[in-house]
Tab-separated table of C-alpha atoms in Angstrom:
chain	number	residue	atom	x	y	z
A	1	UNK	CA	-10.396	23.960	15.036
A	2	UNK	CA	-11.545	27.698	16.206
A	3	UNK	CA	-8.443	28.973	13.315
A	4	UNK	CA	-10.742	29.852	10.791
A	5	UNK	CA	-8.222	28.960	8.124
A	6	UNK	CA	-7.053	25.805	9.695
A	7	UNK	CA	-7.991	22.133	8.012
A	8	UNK	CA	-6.737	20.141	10.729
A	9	UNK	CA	-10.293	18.056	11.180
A	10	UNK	CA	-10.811	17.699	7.440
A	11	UNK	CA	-7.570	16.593	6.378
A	12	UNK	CA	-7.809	14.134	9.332
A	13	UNK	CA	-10.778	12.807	8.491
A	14	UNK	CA	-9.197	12.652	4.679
A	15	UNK	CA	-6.634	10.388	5.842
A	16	UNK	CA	-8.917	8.062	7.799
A	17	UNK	CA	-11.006	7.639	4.662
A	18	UNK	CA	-7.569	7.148	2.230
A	19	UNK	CA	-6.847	4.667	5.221
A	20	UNK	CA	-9.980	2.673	4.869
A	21	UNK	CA	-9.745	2.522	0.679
A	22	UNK	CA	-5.867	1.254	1.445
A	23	UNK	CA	-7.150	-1.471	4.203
A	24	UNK	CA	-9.553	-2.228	1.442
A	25	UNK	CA	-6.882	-2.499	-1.532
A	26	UNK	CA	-5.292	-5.219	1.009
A	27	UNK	CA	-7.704	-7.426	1.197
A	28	UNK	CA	-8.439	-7.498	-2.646
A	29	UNK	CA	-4.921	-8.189	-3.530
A	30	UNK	CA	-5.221	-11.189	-0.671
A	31	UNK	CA	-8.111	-13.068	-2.496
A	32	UNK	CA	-6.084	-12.491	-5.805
A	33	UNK	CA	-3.086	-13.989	-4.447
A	34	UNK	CA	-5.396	-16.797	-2.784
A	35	UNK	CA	-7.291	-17.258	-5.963
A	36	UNK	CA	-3.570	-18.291	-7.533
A	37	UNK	CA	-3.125	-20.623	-4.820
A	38	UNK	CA	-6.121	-22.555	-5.421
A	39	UNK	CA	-6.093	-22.357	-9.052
A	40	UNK	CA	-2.668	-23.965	-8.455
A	41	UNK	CA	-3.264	-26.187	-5.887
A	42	UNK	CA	-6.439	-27.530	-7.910
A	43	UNK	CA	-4.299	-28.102	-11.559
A	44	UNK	CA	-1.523	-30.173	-9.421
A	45	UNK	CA	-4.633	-32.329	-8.254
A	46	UNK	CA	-5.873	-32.884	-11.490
A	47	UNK	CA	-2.606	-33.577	-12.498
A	48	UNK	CA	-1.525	-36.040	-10.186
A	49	UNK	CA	-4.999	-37.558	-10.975
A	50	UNK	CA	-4.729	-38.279	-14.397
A	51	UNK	CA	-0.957	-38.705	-14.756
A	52	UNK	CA	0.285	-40.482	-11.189
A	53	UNK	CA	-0.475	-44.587	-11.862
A	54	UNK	CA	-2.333	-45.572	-8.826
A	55	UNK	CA	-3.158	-49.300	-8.401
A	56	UNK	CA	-3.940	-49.447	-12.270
A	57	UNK	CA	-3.362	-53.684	-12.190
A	58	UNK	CA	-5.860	-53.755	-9.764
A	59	UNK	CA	-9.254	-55.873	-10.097
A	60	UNK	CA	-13.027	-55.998	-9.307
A	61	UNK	CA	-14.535	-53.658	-6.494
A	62	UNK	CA	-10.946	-52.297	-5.265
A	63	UNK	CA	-10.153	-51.564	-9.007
A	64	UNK	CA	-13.549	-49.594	-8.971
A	65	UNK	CA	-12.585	-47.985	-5.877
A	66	UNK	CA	-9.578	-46.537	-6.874
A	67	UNK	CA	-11.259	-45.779	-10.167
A	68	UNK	CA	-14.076	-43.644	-7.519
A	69	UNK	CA	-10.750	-42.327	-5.649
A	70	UNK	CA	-8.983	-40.376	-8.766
A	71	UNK	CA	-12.474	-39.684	-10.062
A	72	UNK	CA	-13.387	-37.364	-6.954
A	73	UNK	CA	-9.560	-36.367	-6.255
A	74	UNK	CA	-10.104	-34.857	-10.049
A	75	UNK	CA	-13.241	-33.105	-9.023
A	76	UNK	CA	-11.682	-31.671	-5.861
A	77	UNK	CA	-9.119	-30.024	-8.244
A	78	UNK	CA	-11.735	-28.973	-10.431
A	79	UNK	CA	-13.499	-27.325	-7.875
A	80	UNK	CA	-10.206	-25.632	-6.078
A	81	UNK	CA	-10.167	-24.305	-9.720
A	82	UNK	CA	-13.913	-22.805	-9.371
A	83	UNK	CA	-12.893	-21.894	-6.323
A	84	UNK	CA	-10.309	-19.950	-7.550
A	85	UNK	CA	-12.692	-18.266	-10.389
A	86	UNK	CA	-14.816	-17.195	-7.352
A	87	UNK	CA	-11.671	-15.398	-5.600
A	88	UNK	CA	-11.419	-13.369	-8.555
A	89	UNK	CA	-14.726	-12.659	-8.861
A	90	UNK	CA	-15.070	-11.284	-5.398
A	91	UNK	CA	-11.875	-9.369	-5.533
A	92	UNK	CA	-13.325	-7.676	-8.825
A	93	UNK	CA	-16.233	-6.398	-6.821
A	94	UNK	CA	-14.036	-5.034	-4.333
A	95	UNK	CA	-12.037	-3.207	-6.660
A	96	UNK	CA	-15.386	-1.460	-8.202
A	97	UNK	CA	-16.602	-0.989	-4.923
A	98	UNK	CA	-13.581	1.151	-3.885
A	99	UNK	CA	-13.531	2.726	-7.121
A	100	UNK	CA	-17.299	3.953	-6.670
A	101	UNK	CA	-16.556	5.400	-3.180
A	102	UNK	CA	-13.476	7.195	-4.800
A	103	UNK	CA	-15.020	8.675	-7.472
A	104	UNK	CA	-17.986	9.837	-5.116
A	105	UNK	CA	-15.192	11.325	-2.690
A	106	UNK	CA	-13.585	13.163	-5.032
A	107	UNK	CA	-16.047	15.105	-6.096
A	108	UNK	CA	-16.667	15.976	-2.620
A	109	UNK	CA	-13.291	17.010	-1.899
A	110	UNK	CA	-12.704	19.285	-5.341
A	111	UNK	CA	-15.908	21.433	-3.518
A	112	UNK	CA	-14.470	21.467	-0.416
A	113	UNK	CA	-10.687	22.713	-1.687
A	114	UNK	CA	-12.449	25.228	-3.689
A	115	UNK	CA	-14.509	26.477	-0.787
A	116	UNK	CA	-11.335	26.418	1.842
A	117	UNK	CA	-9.381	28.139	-1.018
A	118	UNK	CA	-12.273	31.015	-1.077
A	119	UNK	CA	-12.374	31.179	2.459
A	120	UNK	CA	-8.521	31.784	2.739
A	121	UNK	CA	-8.144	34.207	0.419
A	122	UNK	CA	-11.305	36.194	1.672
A	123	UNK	CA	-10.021	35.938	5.177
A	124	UNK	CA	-6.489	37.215	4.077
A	125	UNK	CA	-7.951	40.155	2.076
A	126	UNK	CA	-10.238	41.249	5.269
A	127	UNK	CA	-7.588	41.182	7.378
A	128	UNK	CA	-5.414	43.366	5.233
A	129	UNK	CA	-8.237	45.969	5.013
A	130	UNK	CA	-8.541	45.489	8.789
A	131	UNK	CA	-4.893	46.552	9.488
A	132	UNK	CA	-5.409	49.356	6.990
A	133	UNK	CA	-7.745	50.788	8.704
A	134	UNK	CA	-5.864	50.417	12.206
A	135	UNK	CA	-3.009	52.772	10.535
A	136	UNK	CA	-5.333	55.795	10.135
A	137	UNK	CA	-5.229	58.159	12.588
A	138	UNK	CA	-8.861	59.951	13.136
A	139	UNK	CA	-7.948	62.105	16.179
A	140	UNK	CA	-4.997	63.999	15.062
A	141	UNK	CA	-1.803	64.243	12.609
A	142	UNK	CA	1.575	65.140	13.331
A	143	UNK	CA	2.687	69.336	12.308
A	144	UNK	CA	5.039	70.691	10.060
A	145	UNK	CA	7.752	70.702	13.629
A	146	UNK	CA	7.082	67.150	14.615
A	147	UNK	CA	4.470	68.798	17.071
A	148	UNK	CA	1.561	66.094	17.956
A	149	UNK	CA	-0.720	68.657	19.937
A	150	UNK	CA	-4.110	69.077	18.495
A	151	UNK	CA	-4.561	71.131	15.537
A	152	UNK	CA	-5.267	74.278	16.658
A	153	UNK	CA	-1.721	74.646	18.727
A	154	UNK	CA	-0.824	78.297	17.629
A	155	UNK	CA	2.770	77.348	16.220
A	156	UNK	CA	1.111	75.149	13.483
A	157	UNK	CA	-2.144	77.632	12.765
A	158	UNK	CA	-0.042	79.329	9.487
A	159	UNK	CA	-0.694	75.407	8.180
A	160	UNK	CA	-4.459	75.195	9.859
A	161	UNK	CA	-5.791	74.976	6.193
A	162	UNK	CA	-3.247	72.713	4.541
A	163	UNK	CA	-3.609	69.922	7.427
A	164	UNK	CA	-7.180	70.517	7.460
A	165	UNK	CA	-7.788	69.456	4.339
A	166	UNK	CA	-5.308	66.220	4.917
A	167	UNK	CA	-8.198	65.624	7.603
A	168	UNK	CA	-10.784	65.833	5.589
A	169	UNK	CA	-9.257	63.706	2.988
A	170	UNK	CA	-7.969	61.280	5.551
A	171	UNK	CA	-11.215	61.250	6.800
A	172	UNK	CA	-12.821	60.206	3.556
A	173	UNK	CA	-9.866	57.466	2.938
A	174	UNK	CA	-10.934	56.167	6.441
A	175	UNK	CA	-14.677	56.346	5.975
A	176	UNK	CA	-13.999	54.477	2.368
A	177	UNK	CA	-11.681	51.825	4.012
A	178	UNK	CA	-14.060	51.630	6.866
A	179	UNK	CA	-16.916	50.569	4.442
A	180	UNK	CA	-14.603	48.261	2.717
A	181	UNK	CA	-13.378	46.389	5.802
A	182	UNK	CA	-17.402	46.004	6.781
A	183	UNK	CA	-18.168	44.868	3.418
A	184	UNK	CA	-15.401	42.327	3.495
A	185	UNK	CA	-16.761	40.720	7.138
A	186	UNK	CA	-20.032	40.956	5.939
A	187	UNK	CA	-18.728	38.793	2.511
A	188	UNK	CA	-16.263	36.351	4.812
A	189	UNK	CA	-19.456	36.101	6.945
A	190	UNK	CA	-21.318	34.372	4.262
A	191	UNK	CA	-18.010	32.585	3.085
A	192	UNK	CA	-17.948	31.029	6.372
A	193	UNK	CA	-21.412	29.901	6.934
A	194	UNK	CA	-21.220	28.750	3.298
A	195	UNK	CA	-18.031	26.692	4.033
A	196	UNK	CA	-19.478	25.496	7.444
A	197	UNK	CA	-22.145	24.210	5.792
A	198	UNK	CA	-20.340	22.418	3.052
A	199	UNK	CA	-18.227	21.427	5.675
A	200	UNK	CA	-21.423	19.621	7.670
A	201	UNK	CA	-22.452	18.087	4.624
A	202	UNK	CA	-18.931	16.472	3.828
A	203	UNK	CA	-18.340	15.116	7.215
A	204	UNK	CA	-21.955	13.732	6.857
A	205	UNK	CA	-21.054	12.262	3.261
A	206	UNK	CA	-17.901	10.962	4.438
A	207	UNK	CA	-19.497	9.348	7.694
A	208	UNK	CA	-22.181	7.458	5.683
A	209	UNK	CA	-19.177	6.249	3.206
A	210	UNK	CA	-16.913	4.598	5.830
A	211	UNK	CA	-20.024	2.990	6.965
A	212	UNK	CA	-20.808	1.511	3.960
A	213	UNK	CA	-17.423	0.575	3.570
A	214	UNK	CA	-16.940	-1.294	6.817
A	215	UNK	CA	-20.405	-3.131	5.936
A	216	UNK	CA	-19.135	-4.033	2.935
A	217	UNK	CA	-15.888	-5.237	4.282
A	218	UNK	CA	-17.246	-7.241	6.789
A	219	UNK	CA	-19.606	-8.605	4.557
A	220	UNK	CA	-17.008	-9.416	1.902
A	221	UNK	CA	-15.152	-11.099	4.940
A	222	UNK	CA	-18.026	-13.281	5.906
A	223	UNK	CA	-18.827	-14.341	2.561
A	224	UNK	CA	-15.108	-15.182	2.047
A	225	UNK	CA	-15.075	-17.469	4.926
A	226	UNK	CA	-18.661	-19.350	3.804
A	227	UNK	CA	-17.163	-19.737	0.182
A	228	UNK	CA	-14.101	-21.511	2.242
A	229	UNK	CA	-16.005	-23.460	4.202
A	230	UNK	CA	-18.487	-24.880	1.577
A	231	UNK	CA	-15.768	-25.695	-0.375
A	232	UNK	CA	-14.564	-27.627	2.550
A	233	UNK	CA	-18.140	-29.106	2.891
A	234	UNK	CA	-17.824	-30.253	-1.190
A	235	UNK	CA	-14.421	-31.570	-0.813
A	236	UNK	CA	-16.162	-34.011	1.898
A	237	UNK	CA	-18.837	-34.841	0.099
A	238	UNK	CA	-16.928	-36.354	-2.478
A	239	UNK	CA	-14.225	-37.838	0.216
A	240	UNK	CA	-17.465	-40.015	1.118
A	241	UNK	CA	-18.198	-41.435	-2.132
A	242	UNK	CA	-14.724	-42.655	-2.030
A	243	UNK	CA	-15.330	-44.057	1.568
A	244	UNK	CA	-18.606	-45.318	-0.067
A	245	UNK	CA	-16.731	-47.530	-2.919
A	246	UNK	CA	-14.986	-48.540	-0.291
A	247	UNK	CA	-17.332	-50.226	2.001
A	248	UNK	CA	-18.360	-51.808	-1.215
A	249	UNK	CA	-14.797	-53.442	-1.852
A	250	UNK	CA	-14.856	-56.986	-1.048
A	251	UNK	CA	-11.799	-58.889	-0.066
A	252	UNK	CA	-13.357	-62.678	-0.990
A	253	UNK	CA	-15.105	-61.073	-3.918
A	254	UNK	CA	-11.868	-59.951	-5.442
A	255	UNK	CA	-10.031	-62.741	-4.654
A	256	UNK	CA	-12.769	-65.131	-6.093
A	257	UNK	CA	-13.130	-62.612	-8.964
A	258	UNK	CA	-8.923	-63.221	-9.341
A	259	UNK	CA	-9.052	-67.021	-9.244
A	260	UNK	CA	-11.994	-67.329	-11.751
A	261	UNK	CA	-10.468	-64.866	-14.066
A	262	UNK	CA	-7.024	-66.573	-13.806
A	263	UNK	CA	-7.771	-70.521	-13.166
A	264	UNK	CA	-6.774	-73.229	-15.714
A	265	UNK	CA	-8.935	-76.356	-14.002
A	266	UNK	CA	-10.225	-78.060	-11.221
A	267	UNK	CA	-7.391	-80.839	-11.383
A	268	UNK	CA	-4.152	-81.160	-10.270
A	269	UNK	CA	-1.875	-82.794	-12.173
A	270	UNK	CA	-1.345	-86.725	-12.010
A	271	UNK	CA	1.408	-88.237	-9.671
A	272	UNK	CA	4.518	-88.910	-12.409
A	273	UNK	CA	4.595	-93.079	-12.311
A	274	UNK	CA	7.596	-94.953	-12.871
A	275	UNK	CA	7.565	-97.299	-15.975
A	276	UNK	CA	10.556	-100.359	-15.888
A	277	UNK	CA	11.476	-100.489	-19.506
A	278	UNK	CA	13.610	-103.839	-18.366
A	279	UNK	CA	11.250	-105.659	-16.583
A	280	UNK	CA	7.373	-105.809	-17.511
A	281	UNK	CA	5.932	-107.491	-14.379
A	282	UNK	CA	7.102	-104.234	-12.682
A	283	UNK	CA	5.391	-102.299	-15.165
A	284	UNK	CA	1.933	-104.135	-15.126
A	285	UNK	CA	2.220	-103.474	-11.184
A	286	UNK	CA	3.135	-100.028	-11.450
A	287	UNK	CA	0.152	-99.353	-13.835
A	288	UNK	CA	-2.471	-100.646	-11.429
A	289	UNK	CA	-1.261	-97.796	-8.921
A	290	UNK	CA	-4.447	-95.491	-7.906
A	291	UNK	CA	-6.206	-92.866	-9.499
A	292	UNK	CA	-5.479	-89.463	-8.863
A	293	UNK	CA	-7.802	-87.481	-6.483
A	294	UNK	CA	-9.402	-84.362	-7.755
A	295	UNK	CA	-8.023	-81.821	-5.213
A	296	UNK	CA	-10.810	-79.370	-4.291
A	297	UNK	CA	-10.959	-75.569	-3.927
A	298	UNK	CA	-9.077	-74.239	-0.664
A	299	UNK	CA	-11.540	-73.038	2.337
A	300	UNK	CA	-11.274	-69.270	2.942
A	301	UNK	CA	-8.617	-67.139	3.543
A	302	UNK	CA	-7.565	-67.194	7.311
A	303	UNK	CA	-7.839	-63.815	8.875
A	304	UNK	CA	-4.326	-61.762	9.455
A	305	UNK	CA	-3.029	-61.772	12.607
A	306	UNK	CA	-0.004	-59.960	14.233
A	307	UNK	CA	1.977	-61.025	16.674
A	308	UNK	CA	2.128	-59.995	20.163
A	309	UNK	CA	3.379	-56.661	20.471
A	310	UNK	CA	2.827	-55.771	16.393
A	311	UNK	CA	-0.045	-53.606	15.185
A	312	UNK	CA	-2.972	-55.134	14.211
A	313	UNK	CA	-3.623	-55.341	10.338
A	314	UNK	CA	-7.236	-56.774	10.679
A	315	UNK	CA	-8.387	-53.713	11.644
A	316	UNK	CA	-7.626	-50.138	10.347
A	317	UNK	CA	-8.692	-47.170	12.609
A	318	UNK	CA	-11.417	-49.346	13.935
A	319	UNK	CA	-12.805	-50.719	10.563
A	320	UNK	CA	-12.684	-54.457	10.464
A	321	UNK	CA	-10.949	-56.577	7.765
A	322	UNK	CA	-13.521	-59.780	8.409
């Protein structure tokens, strides 16, 4: 601004910066409040995991599969959890890093409010000597009669001496106030250079801060996302063991692994035969009926079919049942 006195510029610039450390403020209380999410998000996991039954009567490879399932649906939570931890972390170094630039900043600003404080009242007291001196009058003073002709006029000569010596005196009073007034633009002369060179370096202090803040933001940003998206990347990695067991789970394993656990013999039980308490020849006849056949182990399981017009259940998403 060309008012000496005006602060227009720096409190803008002020503002800007209070701005920035605000924006700043946001985004730290955002990966807090995130950071609760997850840590939420990832207890309810392990949770569920460990409390929620999930196939527990199952057998053989889809009994470990499930087993791999709650295993890695655990370590998910577990690593929302870390997850969370990391939030926190990263929020903490925003905080300090806001704190540092305000700390820095203020001392800044207490030496620029003492310098525009200086400046003010130095400019106030040289313009006060300035109008003082603007009141004297160095050409001529008004007579006795209210006369304003120069000294000499005859009427006023019986007070020649008296109003020469208010000259003289007035003279000196100028002369002294004169001095003073120089003296104080000489001194607001080096207030001001002073002040616009504190000013220079401020601006230039303040420049190089919001710099380093928006590098820091954006890299705080970036690194936010990449901590997202590895988790992601994790969380996959450990969906794919479970698809892993999965490919391992064996439909004719499990049911073999069922029937061996569960069978009670290779034989069915003999045909009930009638016996003829009344008549014997009957029962010698009945008693050459013939043996029972040993019935042998059923073929495999037929594949599942659907019906026209019903989804098909032998394949899931393109993964075959056979």
């Amino acid at each position: 601004s060309t008012d000496l006195t005006s602060t227009v510029g720096y409190d803008s610039i002020i503002q800007h910066l209070n701005d920035g450390r605000k924006n700043c403020k946001e985004f730290e209380d955002f990966l807090k409040e995130r950071a609760i999410i997850e840590e939420k998000y990832g207890k309810e996991l392990i949770n569920l995991s460990k409390k929620k039954p999930c196939g527990q009567t199952e057998l053989n490879t889809l009994k470990r599969s499930l087993d791999v399932f709650k295993q890695q649906i655990d370590n998910v939570g577990q690593g929302h959890i870390q997850l969370a931890q990391t939030l926190r972390e990263e929020a903490k170094k925003m905080e300090d890093f806001r704190e540092k630039q305000k700390l820095h900043r203020k001392k800044i600003e207490l030496i620029m409010e003492a310098i525009h404080k200086n400046r003010n009242l130095q400019y106030k007291k040289t313009m006060e000597v300035k109008q003082m001196c603007c009141c004297f009058l160095p050409l001529g003073l008004q007579c006795h009669w209210g006369c304003t002709q120069p000294l000499l006029h005859l009427p006023c000569l019986s007070h020649f001496w008296q109003l020469f010596l208010k000259l003289a005196q007035t003279k000196s009073a100028l002369e002294d106030t004169d001095r003073s007034y120089q003296q104080s633009v000489t001194t607001m002369e080096k207030i001001r250079e002073e002040w616009q060179n504190e000013h220079i370096k401020a601006c230039e202090f303040f420049e190089t801060q919001e710099c380093e803040r928006i590098s820091y933001f954006r890299n705080a940003l970036w690194l936010h996302v990449n901590q997202l998206s590895l988790g992601c990347v994790q969380n996959d990695e450990k969906y794919e063991e479970i698809r892993k067991s999965l490919e391992m789970c064996s439909i004719e394993k499990d049911v073999d692994f069922f029937v061996n656990l569960r069978k009670t013999g290779s034989l069915a039980p003999a045909p009930v035969v009638y016996e003829n308490y009344y008549n014997a020849q009957r029962n010698v006849t009945s008693a050459r009926s013939p043996a029972p056949v040993p019935i042998s182990r059923r073929g495999p399981l037929p594949t599942p079919t659907s019906a026209p017009g019903e989804p098909d259940y032998a394949t899931v998403d393109g993964y075959s049942l056979v």
